PDB file of C-alpha atoms in Angstrom:
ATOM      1  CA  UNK A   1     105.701  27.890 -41.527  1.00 84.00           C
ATOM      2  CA  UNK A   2     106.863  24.748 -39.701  1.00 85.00           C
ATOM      3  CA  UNK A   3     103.461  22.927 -40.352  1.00 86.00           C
ATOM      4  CA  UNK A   4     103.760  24.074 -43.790  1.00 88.00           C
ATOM      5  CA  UNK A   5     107.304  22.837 -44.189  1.00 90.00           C
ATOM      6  CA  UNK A   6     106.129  19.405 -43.031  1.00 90.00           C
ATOM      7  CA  UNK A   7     103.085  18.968 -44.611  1.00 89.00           C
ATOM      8  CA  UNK A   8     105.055  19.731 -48.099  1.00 91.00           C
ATOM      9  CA  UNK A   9     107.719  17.152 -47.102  1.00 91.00           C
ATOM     10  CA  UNK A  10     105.062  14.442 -46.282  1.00 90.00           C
ATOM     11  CA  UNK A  11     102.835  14.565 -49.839  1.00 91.00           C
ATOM     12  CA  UNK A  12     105.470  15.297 -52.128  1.00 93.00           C
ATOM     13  CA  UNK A  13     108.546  13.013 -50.609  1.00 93.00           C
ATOM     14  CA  UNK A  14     106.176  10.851 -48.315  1.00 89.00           C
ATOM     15  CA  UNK A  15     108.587  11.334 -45.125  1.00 89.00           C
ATOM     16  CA  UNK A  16     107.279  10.920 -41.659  1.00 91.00           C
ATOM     17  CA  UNK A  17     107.988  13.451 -39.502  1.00 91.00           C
ATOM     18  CA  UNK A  18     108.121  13.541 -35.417  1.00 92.00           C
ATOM     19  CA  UNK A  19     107.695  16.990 -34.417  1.00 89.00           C
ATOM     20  CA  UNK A  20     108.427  17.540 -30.559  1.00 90.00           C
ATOM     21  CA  UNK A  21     107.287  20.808 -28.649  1.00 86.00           C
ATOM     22  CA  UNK A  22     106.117  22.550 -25.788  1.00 83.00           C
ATOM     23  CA  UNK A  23     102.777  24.040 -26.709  1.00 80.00           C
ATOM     24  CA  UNK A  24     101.921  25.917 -23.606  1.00 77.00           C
ATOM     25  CA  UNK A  25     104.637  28.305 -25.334  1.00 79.00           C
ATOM     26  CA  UNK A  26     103.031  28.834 -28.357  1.00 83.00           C
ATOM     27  CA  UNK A  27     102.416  32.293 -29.055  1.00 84.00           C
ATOM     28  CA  UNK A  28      99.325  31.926 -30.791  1.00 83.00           C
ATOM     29  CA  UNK A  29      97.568  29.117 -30.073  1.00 83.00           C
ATOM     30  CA  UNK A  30      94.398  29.777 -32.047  1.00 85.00           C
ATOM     31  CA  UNK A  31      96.802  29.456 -35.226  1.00 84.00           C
ATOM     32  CA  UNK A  32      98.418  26.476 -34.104  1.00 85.00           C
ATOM     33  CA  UNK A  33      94.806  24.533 -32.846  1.00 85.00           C
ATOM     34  CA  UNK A  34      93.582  25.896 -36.449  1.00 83.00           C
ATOM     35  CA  UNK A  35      96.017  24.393 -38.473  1.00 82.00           C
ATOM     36  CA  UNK A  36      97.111  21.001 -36.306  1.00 83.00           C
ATOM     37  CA  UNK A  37      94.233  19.068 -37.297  1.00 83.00           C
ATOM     38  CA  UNK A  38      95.157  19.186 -40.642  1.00 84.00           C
ATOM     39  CA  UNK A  39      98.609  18.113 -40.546  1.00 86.00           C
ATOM     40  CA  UNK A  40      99.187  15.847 -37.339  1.00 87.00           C
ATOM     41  CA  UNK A  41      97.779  12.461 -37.455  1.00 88.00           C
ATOM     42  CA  UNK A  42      99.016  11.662 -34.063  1.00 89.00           C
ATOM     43  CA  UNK A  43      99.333  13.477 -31.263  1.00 89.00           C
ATOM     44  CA  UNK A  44     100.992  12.088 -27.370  1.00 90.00           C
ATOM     45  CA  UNK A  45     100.924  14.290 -24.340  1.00 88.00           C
ATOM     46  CA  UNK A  46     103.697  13.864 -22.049  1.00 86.00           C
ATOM     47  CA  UNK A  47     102.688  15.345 -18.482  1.00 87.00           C
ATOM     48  CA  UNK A  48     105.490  14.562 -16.013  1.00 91.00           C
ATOM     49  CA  UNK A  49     104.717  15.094 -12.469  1.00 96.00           C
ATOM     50  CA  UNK A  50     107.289  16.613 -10.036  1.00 97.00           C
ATOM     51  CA  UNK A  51     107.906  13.280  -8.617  1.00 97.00           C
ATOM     52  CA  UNK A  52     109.154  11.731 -11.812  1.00 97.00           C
ATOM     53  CA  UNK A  53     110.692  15.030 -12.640  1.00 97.00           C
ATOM     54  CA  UNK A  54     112.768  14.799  -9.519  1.00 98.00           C
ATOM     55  CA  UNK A  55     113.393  11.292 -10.193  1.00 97.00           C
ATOM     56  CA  UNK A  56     114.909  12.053 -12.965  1.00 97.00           C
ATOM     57  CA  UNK A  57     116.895  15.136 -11.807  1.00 97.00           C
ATOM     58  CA  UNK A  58     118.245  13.294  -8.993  1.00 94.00           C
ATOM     59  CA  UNK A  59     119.580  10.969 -11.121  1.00 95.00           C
ATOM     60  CA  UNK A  60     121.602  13.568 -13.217  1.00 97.00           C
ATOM     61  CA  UNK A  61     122.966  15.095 -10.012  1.00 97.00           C
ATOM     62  CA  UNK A  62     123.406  13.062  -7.111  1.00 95.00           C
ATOM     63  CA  UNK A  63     121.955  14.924  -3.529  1.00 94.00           C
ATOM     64  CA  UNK A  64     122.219  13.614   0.169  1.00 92.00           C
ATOM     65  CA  UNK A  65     118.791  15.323   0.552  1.00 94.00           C
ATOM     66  CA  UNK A  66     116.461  13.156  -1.576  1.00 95.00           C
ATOM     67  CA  UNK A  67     113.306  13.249   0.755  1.00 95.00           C
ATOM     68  CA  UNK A  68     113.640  16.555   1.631  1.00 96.00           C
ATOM     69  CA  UNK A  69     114.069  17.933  -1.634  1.00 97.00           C
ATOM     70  CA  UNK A  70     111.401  16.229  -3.184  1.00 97.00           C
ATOM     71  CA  UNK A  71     108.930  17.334  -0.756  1.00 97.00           C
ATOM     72  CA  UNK A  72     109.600  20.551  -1.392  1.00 97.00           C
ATOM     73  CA  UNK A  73     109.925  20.322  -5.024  1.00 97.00           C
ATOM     74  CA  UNK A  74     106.405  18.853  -4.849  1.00 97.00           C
ATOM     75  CA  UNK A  75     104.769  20.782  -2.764  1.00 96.00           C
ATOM     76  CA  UNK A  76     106.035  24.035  -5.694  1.00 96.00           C
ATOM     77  CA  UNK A  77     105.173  21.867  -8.110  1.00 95.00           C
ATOM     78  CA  UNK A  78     108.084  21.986 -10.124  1.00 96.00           C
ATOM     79  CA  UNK A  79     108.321  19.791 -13.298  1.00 94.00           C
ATOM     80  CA  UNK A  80     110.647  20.987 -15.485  1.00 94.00           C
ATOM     81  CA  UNK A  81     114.119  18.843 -15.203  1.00 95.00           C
ATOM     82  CA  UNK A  82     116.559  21.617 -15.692  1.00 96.00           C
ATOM     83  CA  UNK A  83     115.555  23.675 -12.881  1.00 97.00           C
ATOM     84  CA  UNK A  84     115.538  20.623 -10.660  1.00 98.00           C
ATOM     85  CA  UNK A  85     118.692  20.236 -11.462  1.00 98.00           C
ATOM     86  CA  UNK A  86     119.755  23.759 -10.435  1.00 97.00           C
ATOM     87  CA  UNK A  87     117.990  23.565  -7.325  1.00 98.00           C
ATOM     88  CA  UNK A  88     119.688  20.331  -6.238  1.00 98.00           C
ATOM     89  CA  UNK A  89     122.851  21.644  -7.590  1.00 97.00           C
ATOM     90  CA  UNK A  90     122.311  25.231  -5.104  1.00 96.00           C
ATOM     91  CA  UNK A  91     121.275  22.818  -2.347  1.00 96.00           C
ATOM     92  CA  UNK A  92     124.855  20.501  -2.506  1.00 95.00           C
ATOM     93  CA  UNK A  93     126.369  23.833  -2.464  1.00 94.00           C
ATOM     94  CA  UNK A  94     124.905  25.570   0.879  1.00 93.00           C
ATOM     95  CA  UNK A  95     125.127  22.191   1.993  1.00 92.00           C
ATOM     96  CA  UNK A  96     128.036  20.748   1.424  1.00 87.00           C
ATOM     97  CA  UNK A  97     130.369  21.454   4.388  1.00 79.00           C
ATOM     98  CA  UNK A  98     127.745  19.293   7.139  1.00 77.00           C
ATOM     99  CA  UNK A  99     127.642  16.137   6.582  1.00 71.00           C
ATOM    100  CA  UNK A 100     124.403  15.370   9.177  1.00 82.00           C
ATOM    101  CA  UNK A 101     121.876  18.347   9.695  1.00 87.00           C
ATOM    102  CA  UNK A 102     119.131  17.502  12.365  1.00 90.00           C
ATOM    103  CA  UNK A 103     115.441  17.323  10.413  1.00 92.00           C
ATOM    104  CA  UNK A 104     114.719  20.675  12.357  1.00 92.00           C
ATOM    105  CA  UNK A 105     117.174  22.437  10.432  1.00 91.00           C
ATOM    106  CA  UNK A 106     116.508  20.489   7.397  1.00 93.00           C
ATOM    107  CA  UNK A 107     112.836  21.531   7.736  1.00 93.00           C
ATOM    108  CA  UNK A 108     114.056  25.264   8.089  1.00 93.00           C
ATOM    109  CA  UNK A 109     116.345  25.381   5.109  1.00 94.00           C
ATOM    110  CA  UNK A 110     115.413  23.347   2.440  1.00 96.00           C
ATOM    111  CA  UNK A 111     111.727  24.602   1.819  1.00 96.00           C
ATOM    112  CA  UNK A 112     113.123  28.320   1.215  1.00 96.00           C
ATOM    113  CA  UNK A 113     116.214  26.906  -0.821  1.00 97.00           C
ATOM    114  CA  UNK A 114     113.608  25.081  -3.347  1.00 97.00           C
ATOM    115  CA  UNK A 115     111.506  28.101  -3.161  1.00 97.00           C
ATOM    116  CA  UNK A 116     113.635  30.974  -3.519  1.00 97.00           C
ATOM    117  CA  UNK A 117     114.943  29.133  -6.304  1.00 97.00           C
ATOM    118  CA  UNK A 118     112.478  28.739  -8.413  1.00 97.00           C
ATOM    119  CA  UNK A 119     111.495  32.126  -8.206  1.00 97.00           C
ATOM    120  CA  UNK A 120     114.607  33.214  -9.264  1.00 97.00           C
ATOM    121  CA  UNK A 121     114.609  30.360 -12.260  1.00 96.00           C
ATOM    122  CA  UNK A 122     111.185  31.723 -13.157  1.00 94.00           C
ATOM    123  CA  UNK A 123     109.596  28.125 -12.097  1.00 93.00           C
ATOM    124  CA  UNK A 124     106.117  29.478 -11.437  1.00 93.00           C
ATOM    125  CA  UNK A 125     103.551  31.588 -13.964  1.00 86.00           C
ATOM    126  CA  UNK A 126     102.324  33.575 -11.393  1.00 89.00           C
ATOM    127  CA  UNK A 127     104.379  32.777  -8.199  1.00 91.00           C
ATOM    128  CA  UNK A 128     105.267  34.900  -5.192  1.00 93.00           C
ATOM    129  CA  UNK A 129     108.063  37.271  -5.619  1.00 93.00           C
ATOM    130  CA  UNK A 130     111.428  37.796  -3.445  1.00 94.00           C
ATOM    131  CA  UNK A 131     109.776  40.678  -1.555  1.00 93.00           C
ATOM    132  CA  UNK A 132     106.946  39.065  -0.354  1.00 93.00           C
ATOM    133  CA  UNK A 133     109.058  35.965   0.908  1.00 94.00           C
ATOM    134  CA  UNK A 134     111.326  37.921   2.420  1.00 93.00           C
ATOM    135  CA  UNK A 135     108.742  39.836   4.278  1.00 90.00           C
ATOM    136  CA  UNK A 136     106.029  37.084   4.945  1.00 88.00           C
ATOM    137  CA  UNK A 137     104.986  37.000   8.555  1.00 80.00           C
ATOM    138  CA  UNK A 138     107.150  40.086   9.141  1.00 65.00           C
ATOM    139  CA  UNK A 139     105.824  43.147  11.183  1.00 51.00           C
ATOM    140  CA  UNK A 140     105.905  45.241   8.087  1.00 52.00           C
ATOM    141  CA  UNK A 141     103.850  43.072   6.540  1.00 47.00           C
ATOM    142  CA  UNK A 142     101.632  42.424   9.514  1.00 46.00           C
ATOM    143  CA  UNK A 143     101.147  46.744  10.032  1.00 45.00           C
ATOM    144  CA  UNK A 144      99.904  46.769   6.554  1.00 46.00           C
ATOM    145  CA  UNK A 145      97.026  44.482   6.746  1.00 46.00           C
ATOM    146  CA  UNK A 146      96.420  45.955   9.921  1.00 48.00           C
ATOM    147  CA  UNK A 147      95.970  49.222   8.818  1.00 49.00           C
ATOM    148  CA  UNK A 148      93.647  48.090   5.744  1.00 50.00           C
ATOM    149  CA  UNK A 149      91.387  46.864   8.166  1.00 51.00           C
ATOM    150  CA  UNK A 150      91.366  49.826   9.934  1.00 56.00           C
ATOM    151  CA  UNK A 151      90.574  51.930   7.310  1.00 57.00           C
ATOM    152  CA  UNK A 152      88.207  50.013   5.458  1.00 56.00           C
ATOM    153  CA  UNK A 153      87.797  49.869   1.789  1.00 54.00           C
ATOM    154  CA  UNK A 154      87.832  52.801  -0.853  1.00 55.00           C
ATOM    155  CA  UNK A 155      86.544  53.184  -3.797  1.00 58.00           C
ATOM    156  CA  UNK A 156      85.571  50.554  -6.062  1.00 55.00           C
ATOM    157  CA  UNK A 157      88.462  50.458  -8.678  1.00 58.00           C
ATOM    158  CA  UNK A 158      90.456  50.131  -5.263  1.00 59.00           C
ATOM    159  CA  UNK A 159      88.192  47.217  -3.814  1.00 62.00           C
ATOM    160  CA  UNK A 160      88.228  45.102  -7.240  1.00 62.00           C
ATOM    161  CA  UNK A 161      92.289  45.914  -7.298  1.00 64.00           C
ATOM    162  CA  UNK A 162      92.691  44.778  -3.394  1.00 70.00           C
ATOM    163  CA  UNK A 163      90.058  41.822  -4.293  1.00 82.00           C
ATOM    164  CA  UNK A 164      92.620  40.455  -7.058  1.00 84.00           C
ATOM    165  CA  UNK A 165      95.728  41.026  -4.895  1.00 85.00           C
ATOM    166  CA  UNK A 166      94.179  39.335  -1.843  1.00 86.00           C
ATOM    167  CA  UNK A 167      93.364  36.658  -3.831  1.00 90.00           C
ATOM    168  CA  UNK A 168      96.804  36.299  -5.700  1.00 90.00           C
ATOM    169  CA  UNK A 169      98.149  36.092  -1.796  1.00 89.00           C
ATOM    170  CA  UNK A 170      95.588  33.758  -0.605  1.00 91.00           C
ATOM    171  CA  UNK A 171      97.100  31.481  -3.632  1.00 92.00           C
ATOM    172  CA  UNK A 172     100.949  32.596  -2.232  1.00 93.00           C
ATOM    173  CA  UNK A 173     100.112  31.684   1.707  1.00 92.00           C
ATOM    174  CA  UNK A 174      98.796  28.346   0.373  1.00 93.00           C
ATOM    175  CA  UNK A 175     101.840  27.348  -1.316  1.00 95.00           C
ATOM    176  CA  UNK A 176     104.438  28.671   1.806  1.00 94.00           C
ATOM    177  CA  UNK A 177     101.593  26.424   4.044  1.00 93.00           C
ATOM    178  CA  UNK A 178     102.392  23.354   2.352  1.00 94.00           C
ATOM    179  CA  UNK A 179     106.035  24.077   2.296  1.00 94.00           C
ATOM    180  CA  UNK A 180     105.512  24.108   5.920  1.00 92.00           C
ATOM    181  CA  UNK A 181     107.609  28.218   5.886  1.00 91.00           C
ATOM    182  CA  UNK A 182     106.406  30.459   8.482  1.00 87.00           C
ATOM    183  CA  UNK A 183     109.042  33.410   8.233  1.00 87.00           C
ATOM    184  CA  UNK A 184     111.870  34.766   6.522  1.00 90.00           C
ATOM    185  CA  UNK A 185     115.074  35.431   8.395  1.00 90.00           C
ATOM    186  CA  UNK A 186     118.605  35.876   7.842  1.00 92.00           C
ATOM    187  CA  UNK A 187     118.884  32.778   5.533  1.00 93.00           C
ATOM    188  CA  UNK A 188     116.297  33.343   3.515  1.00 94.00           C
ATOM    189  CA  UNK A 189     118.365  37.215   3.096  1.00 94.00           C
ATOM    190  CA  UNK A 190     121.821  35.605   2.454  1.00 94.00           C
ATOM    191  CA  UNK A 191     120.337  32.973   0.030  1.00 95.00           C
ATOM    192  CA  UNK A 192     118.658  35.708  -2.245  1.00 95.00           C
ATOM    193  CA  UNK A 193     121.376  37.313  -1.804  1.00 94.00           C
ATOM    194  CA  UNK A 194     123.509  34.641  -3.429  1.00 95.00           C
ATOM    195  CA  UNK A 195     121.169  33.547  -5.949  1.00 95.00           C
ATOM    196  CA  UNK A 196     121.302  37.464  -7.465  1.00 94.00           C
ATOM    197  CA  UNK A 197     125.063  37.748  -7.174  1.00 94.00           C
ATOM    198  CA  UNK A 198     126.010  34.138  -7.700  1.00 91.00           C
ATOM    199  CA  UNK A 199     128.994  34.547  -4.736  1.00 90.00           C
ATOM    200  CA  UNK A 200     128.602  32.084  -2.042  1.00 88.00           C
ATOM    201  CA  UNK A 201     129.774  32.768   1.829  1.00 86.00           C
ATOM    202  CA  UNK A 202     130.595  29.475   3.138  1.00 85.00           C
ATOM    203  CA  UNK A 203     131.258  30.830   6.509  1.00 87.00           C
ATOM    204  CA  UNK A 204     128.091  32.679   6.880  1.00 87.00           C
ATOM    205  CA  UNK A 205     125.784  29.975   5.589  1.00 86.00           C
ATOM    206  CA  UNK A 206     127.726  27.556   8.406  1.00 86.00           C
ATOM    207  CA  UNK A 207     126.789  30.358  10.894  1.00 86.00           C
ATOM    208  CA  UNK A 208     123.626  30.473  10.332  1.00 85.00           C
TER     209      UNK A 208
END
């Protein structure tokens, strides 16, 4: 309908019309890819990296934690402004009441802040979830791929299902390797936590 519309406008009242979208949204792309060629003359990709996306976000809220932050945000591969924005805005907030944090804790805290976050802002397509975060590296976690070795496989329709999870989690570990996270504690709790109920504890996060 929207090519349509500005195909009619451009033959019969000769306008030139910018048309600005995200395509990786489209619906149906087979429609769109059939019809495109017939009314765009000109077509510009913008692909912003998460580098120039943070640039960016930075700018529109101001952080004390530009390095960190942007290694993480990186490493997640986060691009989209808006949620940069949130996650420097959650950061300022946990953050706020130290002024100097040694890079140890840094190094603890901001990888599962940037994380965490865009999970909850839906930054990845086919990211890990809270529950696997929370219990990466746990014993829980560590009992049940213990056991499935112990057992073996079953059947086949179980081997092809545990092939496509282990690889999904291969793809998870990878990402929580880069961020340099190697457990989930009592922050990583109280920041879910927060994120879900949107009420901060000042006192606890200054505990911790």
């Amino acid at each position: 309908e929207v090519l349509g519309f500005i195909d009619d406008c451009v033959n019969s009242l000769g306008c030139r019309v910018l048309l600005i979208l995200n395509d990786d949204k489209l619906k149906d792309r087979e429609l769109w890819d059939q019809f495109r060629e017939k009314v765009i003359d000109q077509e510009f990709n913008l692909e912003t990296s998460p580098r120039e996306a943070f640039a960016i976000s930075q700018q529109i809220v101001k952080t004390k934690w530009v390095a960190e932050l942007e290694a993480a945000i990186v490493a997640c591969d986060i691009t989209n402004i808006r949620i940069i924005c949130k996650i420097i805005r959650i950061t300022n907030q946990l953050l706020a009441a130290h002024d100097e944090l040694s890079v140890v804790v840094l190094n603890r805290v901001i990888p599962p802040i940037v994380l965490l976050s865009a999970i909850f802002y839906k930054s990845f397509s086919n990211g890990p979830t809270f529950e696997y975060v929370l219990n990466y590296n746990s014993g829980d976690a560590a009992l049940h791929w213990f056991w499935k070795q112990q057992n073996g496989p079953g059947d086949d329709d179980e081997d092809d299902d545990d092939n496509e999870e282990n690889k999904l989690y291969a793809q998870w570990d990878s990402l929580l390797d880069a961020l340099g996270f190697q457990y989930s504690g009592d922050f990583e709790n109280l920041l879910v936590s927060f994120l879900k109920s949107g009420l901060f504890d000042g006192q606890s996060v200054r505990d911790l």
